[in-house]
Coordinates of C-alpha atoms and ligand atoms in Angstrom, one line a residue:
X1 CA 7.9 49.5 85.6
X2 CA 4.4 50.0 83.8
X3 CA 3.1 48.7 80.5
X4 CA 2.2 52.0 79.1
X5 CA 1.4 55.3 80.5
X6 CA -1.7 56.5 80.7
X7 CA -1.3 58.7 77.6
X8 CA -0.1 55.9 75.7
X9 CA -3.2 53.9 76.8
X10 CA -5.5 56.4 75.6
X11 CA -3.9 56.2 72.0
X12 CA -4.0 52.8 72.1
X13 CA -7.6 52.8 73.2
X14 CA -8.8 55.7 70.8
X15 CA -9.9 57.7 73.6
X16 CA -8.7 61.3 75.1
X17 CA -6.6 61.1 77.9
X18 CA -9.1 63.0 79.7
X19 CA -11.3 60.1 79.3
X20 CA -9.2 57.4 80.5
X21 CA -8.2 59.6 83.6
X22 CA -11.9 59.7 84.8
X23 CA -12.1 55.9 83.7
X24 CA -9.4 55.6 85.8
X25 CA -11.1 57.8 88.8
X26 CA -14.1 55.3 88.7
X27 CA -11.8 52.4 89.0
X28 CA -10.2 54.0 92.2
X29 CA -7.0 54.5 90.4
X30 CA -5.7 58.5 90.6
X31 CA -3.5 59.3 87.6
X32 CA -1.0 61.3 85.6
X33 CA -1.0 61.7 81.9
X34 CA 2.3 60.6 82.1
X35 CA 1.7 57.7 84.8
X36 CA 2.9 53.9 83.8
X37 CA 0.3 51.7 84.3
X38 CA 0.5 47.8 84.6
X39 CA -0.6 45.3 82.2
X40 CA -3.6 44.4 84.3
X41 CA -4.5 48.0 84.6
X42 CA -4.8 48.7 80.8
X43 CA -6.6 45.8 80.0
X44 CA -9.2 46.2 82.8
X45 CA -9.3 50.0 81.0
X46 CA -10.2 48.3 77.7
X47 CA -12.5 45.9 79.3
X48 CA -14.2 48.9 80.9
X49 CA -14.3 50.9 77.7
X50 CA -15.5 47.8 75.5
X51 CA -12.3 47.9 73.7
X52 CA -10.4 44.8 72.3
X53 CA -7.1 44.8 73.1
X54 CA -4.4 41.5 72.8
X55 CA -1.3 40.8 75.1
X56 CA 2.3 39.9 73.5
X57 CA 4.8 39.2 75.7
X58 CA 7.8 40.6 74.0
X59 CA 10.1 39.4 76.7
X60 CA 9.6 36.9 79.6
X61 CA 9.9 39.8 81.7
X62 CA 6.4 40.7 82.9
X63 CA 7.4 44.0 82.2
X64 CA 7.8 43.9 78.9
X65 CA 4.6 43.1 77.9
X66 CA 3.6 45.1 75.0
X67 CA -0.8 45.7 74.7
X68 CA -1.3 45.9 70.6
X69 CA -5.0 46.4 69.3
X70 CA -5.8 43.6 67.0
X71 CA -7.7 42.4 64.2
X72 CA -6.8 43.3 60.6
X73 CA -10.1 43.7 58.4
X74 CA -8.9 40.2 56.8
X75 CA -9.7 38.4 59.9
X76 CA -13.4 39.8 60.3
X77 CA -15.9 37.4 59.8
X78 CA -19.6 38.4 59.4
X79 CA -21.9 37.4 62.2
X80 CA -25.6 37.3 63.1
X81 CA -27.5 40.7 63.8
X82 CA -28.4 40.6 67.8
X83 CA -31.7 41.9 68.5
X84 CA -33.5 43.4 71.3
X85 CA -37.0 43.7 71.8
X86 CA -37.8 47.0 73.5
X87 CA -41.3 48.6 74.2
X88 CA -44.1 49.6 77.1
X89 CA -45.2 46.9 79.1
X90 CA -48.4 44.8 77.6
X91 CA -47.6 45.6 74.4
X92 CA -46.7 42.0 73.6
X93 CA -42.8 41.9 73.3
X94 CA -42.9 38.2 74.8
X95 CA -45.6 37.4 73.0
X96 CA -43.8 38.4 69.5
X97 CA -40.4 36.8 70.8
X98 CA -42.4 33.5 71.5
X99 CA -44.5 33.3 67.9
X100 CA -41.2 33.9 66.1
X101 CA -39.3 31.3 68.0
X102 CA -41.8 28.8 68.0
X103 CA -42.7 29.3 63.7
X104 CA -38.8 29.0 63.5
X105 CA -38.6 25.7 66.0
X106 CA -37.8 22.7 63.4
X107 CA -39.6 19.3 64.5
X108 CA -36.7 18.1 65.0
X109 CA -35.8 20.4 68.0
X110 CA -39.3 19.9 69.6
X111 CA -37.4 20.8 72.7
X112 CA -36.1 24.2 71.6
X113 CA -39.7 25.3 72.7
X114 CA -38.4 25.2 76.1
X115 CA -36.7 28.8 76.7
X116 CA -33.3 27.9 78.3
X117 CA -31.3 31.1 78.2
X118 CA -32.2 35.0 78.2
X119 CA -31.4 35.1 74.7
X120 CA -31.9 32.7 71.4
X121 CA -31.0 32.3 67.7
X122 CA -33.5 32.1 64.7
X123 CA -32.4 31.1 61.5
X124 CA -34.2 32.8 58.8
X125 CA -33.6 31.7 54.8
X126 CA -30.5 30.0 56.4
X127 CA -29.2 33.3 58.2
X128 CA -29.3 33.6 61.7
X129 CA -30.7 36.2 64.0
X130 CA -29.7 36.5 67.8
X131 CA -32.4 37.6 70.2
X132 CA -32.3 38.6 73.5
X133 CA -35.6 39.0 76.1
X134 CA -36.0 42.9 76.8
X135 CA -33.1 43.2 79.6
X136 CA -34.9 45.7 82.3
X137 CA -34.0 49.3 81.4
X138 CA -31.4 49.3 84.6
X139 CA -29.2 46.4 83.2
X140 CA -29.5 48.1 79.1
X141 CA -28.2 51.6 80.7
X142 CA -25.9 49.3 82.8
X143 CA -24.3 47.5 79.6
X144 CA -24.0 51.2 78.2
X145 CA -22.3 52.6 81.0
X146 CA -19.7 50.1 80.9
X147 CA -18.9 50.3 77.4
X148 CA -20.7 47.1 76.0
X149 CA -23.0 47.5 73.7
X150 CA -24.2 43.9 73.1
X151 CA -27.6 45.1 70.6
X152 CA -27.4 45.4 67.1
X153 CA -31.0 46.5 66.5
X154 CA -33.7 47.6 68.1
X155 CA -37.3 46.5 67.8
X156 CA -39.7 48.8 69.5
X157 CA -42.9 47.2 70.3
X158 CA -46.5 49.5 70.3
X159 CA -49.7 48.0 70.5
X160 CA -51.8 49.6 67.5
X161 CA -54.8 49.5 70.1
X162 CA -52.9 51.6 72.8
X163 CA -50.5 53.6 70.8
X164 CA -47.6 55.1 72.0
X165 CA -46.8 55.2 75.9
X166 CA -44.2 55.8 78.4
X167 CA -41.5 53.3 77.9
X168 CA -42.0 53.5 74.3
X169 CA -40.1 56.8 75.0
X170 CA -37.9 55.7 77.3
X171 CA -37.3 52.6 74.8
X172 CA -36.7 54.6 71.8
X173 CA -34.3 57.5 73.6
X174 CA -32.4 54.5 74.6
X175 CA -32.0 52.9 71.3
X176 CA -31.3 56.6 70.3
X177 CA -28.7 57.1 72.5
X178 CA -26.8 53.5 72.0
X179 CA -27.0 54.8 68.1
X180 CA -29.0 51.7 67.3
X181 CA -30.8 51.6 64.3
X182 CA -34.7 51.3 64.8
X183 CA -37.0 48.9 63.4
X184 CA -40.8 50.2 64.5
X185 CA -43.3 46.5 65.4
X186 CA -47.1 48.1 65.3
X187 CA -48.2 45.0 67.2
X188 CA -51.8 43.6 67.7
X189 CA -53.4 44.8 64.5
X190 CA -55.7 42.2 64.4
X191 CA -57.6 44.0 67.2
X192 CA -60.6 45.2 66.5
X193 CA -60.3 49.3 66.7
X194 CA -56.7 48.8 66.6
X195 CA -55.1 51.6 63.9
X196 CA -51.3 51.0 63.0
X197 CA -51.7 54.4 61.4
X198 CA -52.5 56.2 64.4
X199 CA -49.1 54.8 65.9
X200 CA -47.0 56.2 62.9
X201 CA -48.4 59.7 63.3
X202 CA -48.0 59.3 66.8
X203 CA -44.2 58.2 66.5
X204 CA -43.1 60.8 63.9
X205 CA -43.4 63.3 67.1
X206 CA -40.1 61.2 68.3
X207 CA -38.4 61.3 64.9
X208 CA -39.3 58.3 63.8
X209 CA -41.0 58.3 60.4
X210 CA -42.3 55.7 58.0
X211 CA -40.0 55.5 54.5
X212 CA -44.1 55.7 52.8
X213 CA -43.8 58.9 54.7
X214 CA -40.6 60.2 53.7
X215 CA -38.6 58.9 56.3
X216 CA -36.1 55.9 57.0
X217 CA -37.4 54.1 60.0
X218 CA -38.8 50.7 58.8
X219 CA -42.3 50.3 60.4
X220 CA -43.8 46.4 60.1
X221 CA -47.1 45.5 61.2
X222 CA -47.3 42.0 62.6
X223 CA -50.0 40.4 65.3
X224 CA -47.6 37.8 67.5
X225 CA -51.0 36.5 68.6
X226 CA -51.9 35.7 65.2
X227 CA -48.4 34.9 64.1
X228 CA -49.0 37.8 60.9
X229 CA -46.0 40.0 59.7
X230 CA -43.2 37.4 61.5
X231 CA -41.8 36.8 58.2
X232 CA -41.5 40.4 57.2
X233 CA -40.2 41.2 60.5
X234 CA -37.5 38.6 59.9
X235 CA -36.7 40.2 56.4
X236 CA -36.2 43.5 57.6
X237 CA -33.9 42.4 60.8
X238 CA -31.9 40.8 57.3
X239 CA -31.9 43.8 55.3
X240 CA -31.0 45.7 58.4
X241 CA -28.3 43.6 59.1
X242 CA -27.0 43.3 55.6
X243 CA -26.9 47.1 55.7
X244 CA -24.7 47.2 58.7
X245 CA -22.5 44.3 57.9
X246 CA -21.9 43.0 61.2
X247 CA -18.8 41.2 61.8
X248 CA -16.5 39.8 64.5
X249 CA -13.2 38.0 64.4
X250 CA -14.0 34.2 65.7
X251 CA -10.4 33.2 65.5
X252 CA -9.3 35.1 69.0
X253 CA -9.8 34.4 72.5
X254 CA -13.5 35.3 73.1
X255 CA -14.7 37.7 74.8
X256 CA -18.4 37.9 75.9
X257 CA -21.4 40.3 77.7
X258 CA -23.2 38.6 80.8
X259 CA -26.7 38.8 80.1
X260 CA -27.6 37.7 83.4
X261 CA -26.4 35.0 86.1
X262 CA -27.3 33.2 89.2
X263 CA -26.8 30.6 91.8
X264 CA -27.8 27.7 91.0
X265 CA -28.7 24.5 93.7
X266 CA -26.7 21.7 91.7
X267 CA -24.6 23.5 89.1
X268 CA -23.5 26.4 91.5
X269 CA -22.6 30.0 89.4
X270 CA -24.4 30.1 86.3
X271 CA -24.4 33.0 83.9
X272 CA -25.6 33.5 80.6
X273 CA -23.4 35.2 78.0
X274 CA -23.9 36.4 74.9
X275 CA -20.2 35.9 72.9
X276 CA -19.3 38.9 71.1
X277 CA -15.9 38.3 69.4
X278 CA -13.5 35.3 69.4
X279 CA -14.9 31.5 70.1
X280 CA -15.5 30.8 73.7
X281 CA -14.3 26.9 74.2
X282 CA -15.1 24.4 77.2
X283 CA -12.1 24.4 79.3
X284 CA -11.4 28.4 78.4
X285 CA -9.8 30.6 81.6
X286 CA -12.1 33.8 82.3
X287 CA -13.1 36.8 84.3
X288 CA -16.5 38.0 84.4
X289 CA -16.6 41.2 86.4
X290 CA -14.6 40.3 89.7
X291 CA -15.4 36.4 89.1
X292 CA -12.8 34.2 87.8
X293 CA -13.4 31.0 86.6
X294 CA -12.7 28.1 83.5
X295 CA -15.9 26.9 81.7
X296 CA -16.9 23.5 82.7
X297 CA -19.4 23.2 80.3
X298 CA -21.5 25.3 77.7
X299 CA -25.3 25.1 77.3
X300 CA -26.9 26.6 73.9
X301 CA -29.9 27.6 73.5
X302 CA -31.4 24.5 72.7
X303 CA -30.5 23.1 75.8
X304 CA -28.3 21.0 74.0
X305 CA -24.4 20.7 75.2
X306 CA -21.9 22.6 73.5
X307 CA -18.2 22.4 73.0
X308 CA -17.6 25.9 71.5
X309 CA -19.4 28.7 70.7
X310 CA -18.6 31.7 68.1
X311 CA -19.9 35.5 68.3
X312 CA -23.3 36.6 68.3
X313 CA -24.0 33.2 70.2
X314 CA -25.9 32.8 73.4
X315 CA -24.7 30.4 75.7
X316 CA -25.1 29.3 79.5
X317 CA -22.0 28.4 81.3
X318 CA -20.8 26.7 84.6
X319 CA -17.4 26.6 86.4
X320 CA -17.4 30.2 87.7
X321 CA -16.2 31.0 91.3
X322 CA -19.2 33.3 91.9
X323 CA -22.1 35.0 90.4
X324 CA -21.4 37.9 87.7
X325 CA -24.0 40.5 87.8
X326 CA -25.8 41.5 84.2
X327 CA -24.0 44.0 82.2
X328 CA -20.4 42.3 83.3
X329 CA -17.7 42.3 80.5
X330 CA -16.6 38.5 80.2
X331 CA -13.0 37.5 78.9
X332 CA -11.3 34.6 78.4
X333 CA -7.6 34.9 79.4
X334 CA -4.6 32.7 78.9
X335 CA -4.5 31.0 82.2
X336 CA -6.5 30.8 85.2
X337 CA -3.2 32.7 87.1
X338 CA -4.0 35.6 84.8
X339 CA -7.6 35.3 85.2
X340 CA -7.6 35.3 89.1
X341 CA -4.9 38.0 88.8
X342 CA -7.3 40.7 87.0
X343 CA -10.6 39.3 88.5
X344 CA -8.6 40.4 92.0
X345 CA -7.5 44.1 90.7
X346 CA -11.1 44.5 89.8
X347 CA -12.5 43.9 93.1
X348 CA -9.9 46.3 94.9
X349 CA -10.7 48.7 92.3
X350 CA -14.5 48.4 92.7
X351 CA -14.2 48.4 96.5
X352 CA -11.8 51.5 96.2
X353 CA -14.7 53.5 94.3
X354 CA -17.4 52.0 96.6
X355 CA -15.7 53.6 99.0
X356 CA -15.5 56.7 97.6
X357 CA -14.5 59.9 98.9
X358 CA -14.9 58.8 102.4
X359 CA -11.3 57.3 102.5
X360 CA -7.9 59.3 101.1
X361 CA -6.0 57.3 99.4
X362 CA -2.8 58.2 99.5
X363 CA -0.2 57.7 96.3
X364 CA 1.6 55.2 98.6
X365 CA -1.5 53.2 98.4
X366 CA -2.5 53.4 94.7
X367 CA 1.4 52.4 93.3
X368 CA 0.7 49.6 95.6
X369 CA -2.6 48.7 93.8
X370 CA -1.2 49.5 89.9
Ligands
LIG401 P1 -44.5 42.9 79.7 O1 -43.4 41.9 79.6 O2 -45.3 42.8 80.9 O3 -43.9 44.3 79.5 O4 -45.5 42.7 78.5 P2 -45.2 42.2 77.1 O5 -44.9 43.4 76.2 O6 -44.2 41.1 77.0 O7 -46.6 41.7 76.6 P3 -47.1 40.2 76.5 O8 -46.5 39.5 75.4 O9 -47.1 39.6 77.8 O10 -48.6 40.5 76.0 C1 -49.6 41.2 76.8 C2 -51.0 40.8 76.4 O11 -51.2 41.2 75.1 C3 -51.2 39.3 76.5 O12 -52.4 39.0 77.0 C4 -51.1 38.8 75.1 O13 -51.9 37.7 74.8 C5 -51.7 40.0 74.3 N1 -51.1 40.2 73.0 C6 -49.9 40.2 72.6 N2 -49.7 40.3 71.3 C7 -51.0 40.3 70.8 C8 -51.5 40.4 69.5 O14 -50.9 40.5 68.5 N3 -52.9 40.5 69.4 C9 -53.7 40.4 70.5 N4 -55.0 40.5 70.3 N5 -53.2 40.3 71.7 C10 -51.9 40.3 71.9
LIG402 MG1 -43.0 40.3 78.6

């Protein structure tokens, strides 16, 4: 009566079946390699593993509903590099985000100043850069855990006048282990007593060596105080990107990463998401995490209201049921019956592995569930 079994899933999904079984374990669902799961079931497995998957219903027949991977090269689209500002704390990582946002603010978006989401666009030579505010380390391993990587490129922040420190580690193993490629800032050089040089030696210790050096880590020195090295910053995020050639498929239902969401007094649920394939559209059906909702209305980054946004975008939205937390896979659905339908299997699931090995489940009680 399932969509596919669970070996069948894992194909789809490029993974081992071993892997989707332990997926499967921390959504509370116990299963066979040869088990049939439900529609719902693999595509909350894809959401989990960050994997884009597309429903065709072959027959009316809910249970005929084939799951096909999609997107033929043809379709891919490049998109803006997202960015993520990483380092120790003091180091100036707001600072830097701030002077490069407000030498890119055009007069006339005098209010773009104003910082309305978690995450922003620069345009640079007429290409755009996404960036988004350091998430806390918790929410970054969060993202990873689940699957969605929503950073491009890393920027690791060191003060030349303090050199390197704890979370500069912890920042680089991170962008090490997300596979990121690195882009060294040597920040506050116009100290005096500051020496960027010091912080090169220091950082070839973590692998990280300057192409003057006979490496391939781009270092830039730049002072956010005194707005110096911005623009070669900018060029490097560019070549970077134009390296990696990233791309996304705009033409699809989107699907998005919540970068971080609250209650709000007037508005009620609002969360900030940062779209990552397809074009998210006022009016749109979605579940974020367990939330279900349909967007009432988009807010970009200019504070300015939106009726669509395409990937690599930050947006603020409204018209969810409750608050996502950061780190939440966001995707938009056909209709809000589907919506509410997966955004309810996700909550049994996650209060089935809450509960953990205190309760047995019994295989009566997980067919009932999948
Ligand atoms: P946390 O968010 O607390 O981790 O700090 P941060 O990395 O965002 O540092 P922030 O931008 O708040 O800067 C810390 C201090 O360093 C502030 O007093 C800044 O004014 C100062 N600062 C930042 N960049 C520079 C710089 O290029 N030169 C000088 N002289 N001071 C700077
Ligand atoms: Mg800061």
């Amino acid at each position: 009566r399932g969509a596919m079994t669970v070996g069948e899933s894992a194909k789809l999904l490029h993974k081992d079946a071993s892997e989707v079984i332990k997926k499967l374990i921390t959504m509370g669902v116990m299963a066979t390699i040869n088990q049939e799961l439900d529609i719902e079931t693999v595509l909350l497995l894809a959401a989990e593993f960050g994997v884009e998957v597309e429903v065709k219903i072959a027959v009316e027949d809910d249970r005929f509903e084939t799951v096909e991977e999609v997107d033929d090269e043809a379709d891919l689209k490049s998109r803006p590099p997202v960015v993520t500002i990483m380092g120790h704390v003091d180091h100036g990582k707001t600072t830097l985000l701030d002077a490069i946002r407000s030498s890119n603010v055009s007069s006339g978006e005098a209010g773009g100043i104003t910082q309305h989401i978690g995450a922003y666009q620069v345009e640079n030579n007429g290409k755009k850069i996404t960036f988004l505010d350091t998430p806390g380390h918790e929410a970054f391993t969060a993202m990873r855990a689940r699957g969605s990587q929503i950073t491009d490129i890393a920027i690791i922040v060191v003060a030349a006048d303090d050199g390197v420190m704890p979370q500069t580690v912890e920042a680089i193993n991170h962008a090490k282990a997300a596979e990121l490629p690195i882009i060294v800032a040597v920040n506050k050089i116009d100290k005096p007593g500051s020496d960027p040089d010091k912080v090169k030696q220091e950082l070839t210790e973590y692998g990280l060596v300057p192409e003057e050096w006979g490496g391939d880590t781009i270092f830039v020195n730049v002072s956010a105080k005194q707005k110096m090295g911005l623009e070669e910053l900018l060029e490097m995020i560019l070549l970077v990107a134009e390296m990696n050639e990233y791309k996304a498929n705009p033409d699809k239902r989107a699907r998005a990463a919540v970068i971080e969401a609250e209650l709000d007094k007037g508005r009620g649920p609002v969360a900030r998401v940062l779209v990552q394939h397809g074009t998210l559209r006022v009016g749109d059906a979605f579940v974020a995490g367990n939330c279900f909702g349909r967007i009432r209305a988009m807010v970009n980054d200019k504070g300015r209201r939106v009726k669509e946004a395409g990937p690599s975008t930050p947006i603020e939205i409204t018209g969810l049921t409750e608050v996502p937390q950061a780190g939440d896979p966001f995707m938009v659905f056909e209709d809000e019956r589907k919506a509410r339908s997966i955004a309810e299997k996700r909550s049994i699931t996650q209060r089935q592995s809450e509960m953990g090995s205190n309760v047995r489940v019994t295989l009566d009680d997980l067919f009932q569930h999948i």
